[in-house]
mmCIF file of C-alpha atoms in Angstrom:
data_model
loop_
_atom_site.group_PDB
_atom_site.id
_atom_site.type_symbol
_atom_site.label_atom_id
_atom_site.label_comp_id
_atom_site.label_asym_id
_atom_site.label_seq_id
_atom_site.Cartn_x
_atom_site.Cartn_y
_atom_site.Cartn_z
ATOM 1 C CA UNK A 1 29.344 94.020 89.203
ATOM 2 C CA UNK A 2 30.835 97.471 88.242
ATOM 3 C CA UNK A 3 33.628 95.439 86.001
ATOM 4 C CA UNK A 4 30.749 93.812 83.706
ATOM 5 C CA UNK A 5 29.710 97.228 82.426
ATOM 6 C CA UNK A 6 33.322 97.749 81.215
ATOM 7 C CA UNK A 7 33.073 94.687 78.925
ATOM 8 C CA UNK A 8 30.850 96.756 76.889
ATOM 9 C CA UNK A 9 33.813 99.223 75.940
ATOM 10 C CA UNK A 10 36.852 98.709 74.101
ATOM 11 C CA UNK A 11 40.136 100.572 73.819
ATOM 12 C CA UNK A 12 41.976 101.164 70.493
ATOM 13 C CA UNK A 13 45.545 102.337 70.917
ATOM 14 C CA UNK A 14 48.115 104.421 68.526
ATOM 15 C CA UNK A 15 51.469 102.743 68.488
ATOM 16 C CA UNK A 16 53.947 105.397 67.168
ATOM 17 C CA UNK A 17 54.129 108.660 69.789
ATOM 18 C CA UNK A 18 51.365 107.107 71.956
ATOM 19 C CA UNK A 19 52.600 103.601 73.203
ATOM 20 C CA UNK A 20 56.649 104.097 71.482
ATOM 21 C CA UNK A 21 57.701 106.803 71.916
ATOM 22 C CA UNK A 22 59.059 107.375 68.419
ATOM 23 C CA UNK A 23 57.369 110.107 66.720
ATOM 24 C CA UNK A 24 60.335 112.589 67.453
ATOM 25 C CA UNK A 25 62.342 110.827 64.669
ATOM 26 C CA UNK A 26 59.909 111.038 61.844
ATOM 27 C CA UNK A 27 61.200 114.975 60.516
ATOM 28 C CA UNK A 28 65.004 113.674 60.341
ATOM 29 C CA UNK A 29 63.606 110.374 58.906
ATOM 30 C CA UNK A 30 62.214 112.329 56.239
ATOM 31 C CA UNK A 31 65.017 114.683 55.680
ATOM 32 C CA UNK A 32 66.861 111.503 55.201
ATOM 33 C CA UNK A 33 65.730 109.346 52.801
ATOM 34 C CA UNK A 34 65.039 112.712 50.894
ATOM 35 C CA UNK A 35 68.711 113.852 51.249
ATOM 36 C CA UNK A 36 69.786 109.798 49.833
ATOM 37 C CA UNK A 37 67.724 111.061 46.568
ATOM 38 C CA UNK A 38 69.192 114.387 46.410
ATOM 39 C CA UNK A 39 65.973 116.020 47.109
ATOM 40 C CA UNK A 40 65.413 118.735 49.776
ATOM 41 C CA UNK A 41 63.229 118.687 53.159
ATOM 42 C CA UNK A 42 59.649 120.761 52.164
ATOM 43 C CA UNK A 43 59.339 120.380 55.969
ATOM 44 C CA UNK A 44 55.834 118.963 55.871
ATOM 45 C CA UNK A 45 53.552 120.373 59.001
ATOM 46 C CA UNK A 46 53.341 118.003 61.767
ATOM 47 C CA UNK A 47 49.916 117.354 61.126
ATOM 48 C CA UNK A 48 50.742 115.613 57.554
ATOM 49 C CA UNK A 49 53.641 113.863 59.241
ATOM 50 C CA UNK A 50 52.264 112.644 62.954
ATOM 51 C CA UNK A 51 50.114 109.196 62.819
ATOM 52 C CA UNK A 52 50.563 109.689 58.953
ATOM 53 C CA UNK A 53 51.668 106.114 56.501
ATOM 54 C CA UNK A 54 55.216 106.520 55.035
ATOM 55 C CA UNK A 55 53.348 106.517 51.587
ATOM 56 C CA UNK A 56 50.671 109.417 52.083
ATOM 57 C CA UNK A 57 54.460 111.166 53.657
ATOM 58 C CA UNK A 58 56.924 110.491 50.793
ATOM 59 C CA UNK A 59 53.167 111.732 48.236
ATOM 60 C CA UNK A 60 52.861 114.897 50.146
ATOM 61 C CA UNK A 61 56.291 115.432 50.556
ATOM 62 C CA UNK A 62 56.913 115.050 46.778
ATOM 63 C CA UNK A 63 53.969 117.671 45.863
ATOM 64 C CA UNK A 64 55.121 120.079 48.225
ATOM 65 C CA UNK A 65 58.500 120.392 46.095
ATOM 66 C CA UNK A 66 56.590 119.927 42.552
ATOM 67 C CA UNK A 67 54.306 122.984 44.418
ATOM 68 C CA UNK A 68 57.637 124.982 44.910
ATOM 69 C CA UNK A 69 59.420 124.424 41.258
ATOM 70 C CA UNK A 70 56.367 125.208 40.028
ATOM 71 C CA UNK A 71 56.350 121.570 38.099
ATOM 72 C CA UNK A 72 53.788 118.888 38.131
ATOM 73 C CA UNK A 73 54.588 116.090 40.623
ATOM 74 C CA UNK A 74 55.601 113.449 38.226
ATOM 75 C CA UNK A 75 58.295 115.565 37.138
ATOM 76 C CA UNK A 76 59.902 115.103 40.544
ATOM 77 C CA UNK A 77 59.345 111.455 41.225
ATOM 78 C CA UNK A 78 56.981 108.921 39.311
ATOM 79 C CA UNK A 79 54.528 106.895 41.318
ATOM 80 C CA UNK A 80 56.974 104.118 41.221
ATOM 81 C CA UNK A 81 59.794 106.625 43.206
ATOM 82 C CA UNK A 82 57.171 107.844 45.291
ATOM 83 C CA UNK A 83 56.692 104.017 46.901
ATOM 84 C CA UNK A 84 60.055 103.586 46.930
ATOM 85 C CA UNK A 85 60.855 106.657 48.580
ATOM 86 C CA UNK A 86 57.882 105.357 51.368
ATOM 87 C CA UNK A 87 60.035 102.125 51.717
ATOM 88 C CA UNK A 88 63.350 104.122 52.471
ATOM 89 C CA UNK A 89 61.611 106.380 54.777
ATOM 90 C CA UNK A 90 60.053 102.854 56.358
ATOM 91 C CA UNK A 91 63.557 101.474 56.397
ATOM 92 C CA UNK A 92 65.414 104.128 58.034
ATOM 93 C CA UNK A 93 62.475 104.969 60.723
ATOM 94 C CA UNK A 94 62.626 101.372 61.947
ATOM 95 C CA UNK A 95 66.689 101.696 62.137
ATOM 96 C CA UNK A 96 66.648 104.651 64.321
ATOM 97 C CA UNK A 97 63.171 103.540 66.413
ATOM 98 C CA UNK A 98 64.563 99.955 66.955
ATOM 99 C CA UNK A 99 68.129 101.288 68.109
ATOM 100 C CA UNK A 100 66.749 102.076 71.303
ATOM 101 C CA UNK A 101 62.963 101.159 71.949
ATOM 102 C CA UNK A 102 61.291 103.442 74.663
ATOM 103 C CA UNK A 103 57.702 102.893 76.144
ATOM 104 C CA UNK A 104 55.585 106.326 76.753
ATOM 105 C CA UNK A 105 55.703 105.951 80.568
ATOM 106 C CA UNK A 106 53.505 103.452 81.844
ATOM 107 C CA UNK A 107 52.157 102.161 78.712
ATOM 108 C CA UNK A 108 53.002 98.558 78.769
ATOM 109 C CA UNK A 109 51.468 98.239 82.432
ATOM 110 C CA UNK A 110 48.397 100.291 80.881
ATOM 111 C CA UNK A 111 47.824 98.397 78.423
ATOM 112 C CA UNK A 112 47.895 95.257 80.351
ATOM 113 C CA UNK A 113 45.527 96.961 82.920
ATOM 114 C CA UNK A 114 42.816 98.064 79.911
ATOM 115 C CA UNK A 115 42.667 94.320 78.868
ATOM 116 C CA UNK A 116 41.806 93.331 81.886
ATOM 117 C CA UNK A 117 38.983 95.357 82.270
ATOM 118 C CA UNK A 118 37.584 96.381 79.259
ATOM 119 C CA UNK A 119 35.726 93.574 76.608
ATOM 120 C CA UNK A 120 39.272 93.842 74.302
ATOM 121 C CA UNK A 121 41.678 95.868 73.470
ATOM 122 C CA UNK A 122 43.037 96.563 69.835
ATOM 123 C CA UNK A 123 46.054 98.052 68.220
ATOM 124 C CA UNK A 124 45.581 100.636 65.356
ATOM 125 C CA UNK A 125 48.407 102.068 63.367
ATOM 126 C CA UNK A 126 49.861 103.753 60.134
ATOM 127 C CA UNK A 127 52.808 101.812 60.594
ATOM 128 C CA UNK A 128 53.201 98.271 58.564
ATOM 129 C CA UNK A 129 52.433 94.870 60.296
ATOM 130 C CA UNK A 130 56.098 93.444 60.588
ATOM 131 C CA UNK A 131 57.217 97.105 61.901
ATOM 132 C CA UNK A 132 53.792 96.689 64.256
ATOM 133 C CA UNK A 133 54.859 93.084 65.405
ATOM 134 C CA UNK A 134 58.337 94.100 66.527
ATOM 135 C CA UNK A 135 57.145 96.794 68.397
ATOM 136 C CA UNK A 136 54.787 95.033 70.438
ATOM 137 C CA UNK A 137 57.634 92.280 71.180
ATOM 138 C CA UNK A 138 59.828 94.961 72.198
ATOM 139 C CA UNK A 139 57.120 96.402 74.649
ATOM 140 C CA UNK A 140 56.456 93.433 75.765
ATOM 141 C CA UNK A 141 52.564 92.892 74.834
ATOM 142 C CA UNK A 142 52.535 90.701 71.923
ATOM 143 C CA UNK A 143 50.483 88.537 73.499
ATOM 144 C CA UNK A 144 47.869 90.905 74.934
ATOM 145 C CA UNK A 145 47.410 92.411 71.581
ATOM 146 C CA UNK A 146 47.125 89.551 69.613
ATOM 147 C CA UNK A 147 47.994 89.570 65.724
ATOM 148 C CA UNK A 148 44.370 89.407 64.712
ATOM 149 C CA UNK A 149 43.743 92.718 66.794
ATOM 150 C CA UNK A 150 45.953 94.590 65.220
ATOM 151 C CA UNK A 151 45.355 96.818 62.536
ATOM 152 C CA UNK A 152 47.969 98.161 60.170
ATOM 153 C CA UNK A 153 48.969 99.979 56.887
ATOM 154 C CA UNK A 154 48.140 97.235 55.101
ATOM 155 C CA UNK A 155 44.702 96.516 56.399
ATOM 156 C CA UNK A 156 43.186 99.909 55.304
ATOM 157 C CA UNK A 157 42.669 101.280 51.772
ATOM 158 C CA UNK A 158 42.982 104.876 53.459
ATOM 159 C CA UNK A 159 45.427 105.382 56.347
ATOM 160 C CA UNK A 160 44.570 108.408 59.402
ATOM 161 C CA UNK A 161 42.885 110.993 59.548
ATOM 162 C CA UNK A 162 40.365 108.583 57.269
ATOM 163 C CA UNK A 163 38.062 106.716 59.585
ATOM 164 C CA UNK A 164 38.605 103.011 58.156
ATOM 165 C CA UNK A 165 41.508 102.235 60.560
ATOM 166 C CA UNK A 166 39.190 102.699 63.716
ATOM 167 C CA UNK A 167 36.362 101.429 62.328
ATOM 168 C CA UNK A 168 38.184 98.521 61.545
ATOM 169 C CA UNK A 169 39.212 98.265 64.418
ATOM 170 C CA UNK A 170 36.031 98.692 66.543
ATOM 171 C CA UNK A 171 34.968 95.836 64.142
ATOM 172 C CA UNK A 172 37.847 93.329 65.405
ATOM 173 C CA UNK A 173 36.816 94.108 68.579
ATOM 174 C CA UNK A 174 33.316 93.442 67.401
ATOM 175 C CA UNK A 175 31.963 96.226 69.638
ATOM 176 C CA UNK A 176 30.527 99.270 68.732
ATOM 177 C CA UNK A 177 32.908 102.345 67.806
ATOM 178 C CA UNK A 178 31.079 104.600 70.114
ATOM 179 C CA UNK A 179 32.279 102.246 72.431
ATOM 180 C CA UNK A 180 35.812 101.959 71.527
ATOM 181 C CA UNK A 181 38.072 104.798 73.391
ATOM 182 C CA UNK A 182 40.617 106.148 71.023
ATOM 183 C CA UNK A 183 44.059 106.849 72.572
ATOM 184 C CA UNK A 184 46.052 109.039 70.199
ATOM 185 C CA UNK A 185 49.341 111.699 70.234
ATOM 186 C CA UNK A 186 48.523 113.282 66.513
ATOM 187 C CA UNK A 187 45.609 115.442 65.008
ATOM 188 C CA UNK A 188 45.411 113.114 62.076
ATOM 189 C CA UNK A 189 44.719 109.780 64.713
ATOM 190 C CA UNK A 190 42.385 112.181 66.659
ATOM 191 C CA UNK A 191 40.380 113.017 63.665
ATOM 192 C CA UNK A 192 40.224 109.559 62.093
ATOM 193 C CA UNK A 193 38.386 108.561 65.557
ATOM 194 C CA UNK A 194 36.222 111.974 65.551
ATOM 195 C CA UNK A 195 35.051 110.317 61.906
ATOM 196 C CA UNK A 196 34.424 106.929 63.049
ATOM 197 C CA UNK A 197 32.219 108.055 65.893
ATOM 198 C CA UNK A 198 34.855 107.018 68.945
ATOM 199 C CA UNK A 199 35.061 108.789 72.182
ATOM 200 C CA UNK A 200 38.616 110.237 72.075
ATOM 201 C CA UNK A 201 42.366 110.863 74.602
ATOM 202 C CA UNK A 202 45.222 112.588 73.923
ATOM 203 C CA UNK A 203 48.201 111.258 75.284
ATOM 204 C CA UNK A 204 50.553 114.406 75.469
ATOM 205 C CA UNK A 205 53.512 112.578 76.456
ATOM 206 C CA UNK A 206 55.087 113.028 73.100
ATOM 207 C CA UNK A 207 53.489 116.187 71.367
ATOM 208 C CA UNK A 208 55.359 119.204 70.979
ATOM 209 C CA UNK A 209 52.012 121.608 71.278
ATOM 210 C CA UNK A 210 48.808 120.241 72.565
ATOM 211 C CA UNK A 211 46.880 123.019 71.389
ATOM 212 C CA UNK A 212 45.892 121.571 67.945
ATOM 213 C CA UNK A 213 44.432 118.197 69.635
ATOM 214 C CA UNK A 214 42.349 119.899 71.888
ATOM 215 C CA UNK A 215 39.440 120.380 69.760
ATOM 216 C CA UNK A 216 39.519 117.051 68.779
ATOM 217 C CA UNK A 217 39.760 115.191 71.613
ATOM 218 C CA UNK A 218 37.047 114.074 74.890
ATOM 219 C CA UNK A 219 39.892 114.274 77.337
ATOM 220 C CA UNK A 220 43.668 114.531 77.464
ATOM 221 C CA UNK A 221 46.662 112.995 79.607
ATOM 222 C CA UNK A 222 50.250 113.160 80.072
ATOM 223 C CA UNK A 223 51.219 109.774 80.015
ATOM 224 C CA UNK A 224 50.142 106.121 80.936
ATOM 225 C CA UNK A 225 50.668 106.525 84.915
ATOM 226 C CA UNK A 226 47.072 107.422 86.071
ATOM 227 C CA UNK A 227 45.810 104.088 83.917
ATOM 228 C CA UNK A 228 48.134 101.642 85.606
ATOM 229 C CA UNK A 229 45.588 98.768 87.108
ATOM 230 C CA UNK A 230 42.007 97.534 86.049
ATOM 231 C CA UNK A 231 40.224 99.661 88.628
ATOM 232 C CA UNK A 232 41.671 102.811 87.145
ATOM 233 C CA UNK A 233 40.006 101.766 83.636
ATOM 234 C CA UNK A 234 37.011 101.065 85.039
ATOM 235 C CA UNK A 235 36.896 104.697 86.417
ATOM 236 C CA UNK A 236 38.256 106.117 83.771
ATOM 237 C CA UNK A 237 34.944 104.670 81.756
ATOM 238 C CA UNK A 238 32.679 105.356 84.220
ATOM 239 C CA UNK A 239 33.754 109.205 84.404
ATOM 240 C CA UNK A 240 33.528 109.393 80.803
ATOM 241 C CA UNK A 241 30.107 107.192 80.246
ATOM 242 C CA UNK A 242 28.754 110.065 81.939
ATOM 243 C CA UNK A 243 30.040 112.551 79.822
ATOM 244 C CA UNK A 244 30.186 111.280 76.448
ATOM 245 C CA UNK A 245 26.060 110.116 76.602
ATOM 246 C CA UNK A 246 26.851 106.113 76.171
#
């Protein structure tokens, strides 16, 4: 009986830094496709880089300079460079990411275990679908998150910390989003669940200081290896249906 409850809840996953552990490559990704344009590295703060689309990066990036010459931002790149300097940074992330693909441990298993007990499980990300597909191939749960659950650049008109991308996904999973968990490594994913009305967990495996996500977040953990089977969910949802008054 205690596993019908959980079919009331949903979880919606991060890809990059939360299931891949990837995120580590997106400051030299930058500096890159940058340094191909000879333009320097404003060294954006990790909160306009982490669980951030290539296009809001390459925008930011490219006002931080204008901001520094003193220069409007068309003066450094036009719109038209500004999306093409997105695509190289896309390009050259999905080079280094794809070289050598590594889980967050436990998060395949985890996965598997949440759609088992929960009423569905969704993928959200700032990354595009065809980078989203691979990934999931490579971690092996293509088909547990089906294509039609998963929710990429191009299905939002405004990426993290906005909250279309979760409610969009709390709508694919045709649940509530106070019902929808949010799993997330970046302040930007944390706050575009805060905004949508989802509970919220910081996976920590991949963030270089916690301290920013703590306000944001319901609960925090290290990695995947507390959330391996469908009874662990189940607890997981039952500790926190107490605490987040659902």
């Amino acid at each position: 009986e205690h596993m019908s409850m959980n079919l009331t809840w949903g979880a919606l996953f991060d890809l990059d830094g939360t299931l891949m552990d990837s995120e580590r490559h997106s400051h030299s990704v930058i500096t890159r496709a940058l340094a191909a344009r000879g333009l320097p590295d404003p060294g954006l703060p990790d909160h306009k880089v982490f669980g951030c689309r290539w296009l809001e990066i390459a925008r930011d990036a490219v006002e931080a300079l204008a901001a520094a010459r003193g220069v409007p931002p068309h003066a450094v790149a036009s719109p038209a460079e500004v999306i093409t300097l997105a695509d190289a940074m896309s390009e050259i992330y999905v080079e280094v990411v794809f070289s050598e693909v590594i889980a967050v441990p436990g998060a395949p298993q985890a996965v598997r275990a949440a759609a088992q007990a929960l009423g569905g499980v969704a993928l959200v990300t700032s990354s595009d679908r065809a980078y989203a597909d691979r990934a999931l191939i490579a971690l092996g749960l293509a088909e547990v998150i089906p294509v039609a659950r998963r929710v990429c650049a191009e299905d939002v008109s405004q990426g993290k910390p906005h909250p279309e991308p979760y409610l969009t996904g709390a709508a694919r999973l045709g649940l509530p989003a106070a019902r929808c968990v949010v799993f997330e490594d970046s302040a930007a994913g944390l706050r575009a669940g805060l905004a949508a009305g989802c509970p919220r967990v910081a996976v920590l495996h991949s963030v270089p200081d916690a301290a920013p996500l703590q306000p944001l977040c319901d609960a925090e953990i290290t990695d995947w290896s507390d959330l391996q089977t469908p009874e662990s969910w189940v607890a997981l949802l039952s500790w926190g249906a107490e605490r987040w008054g659902r």
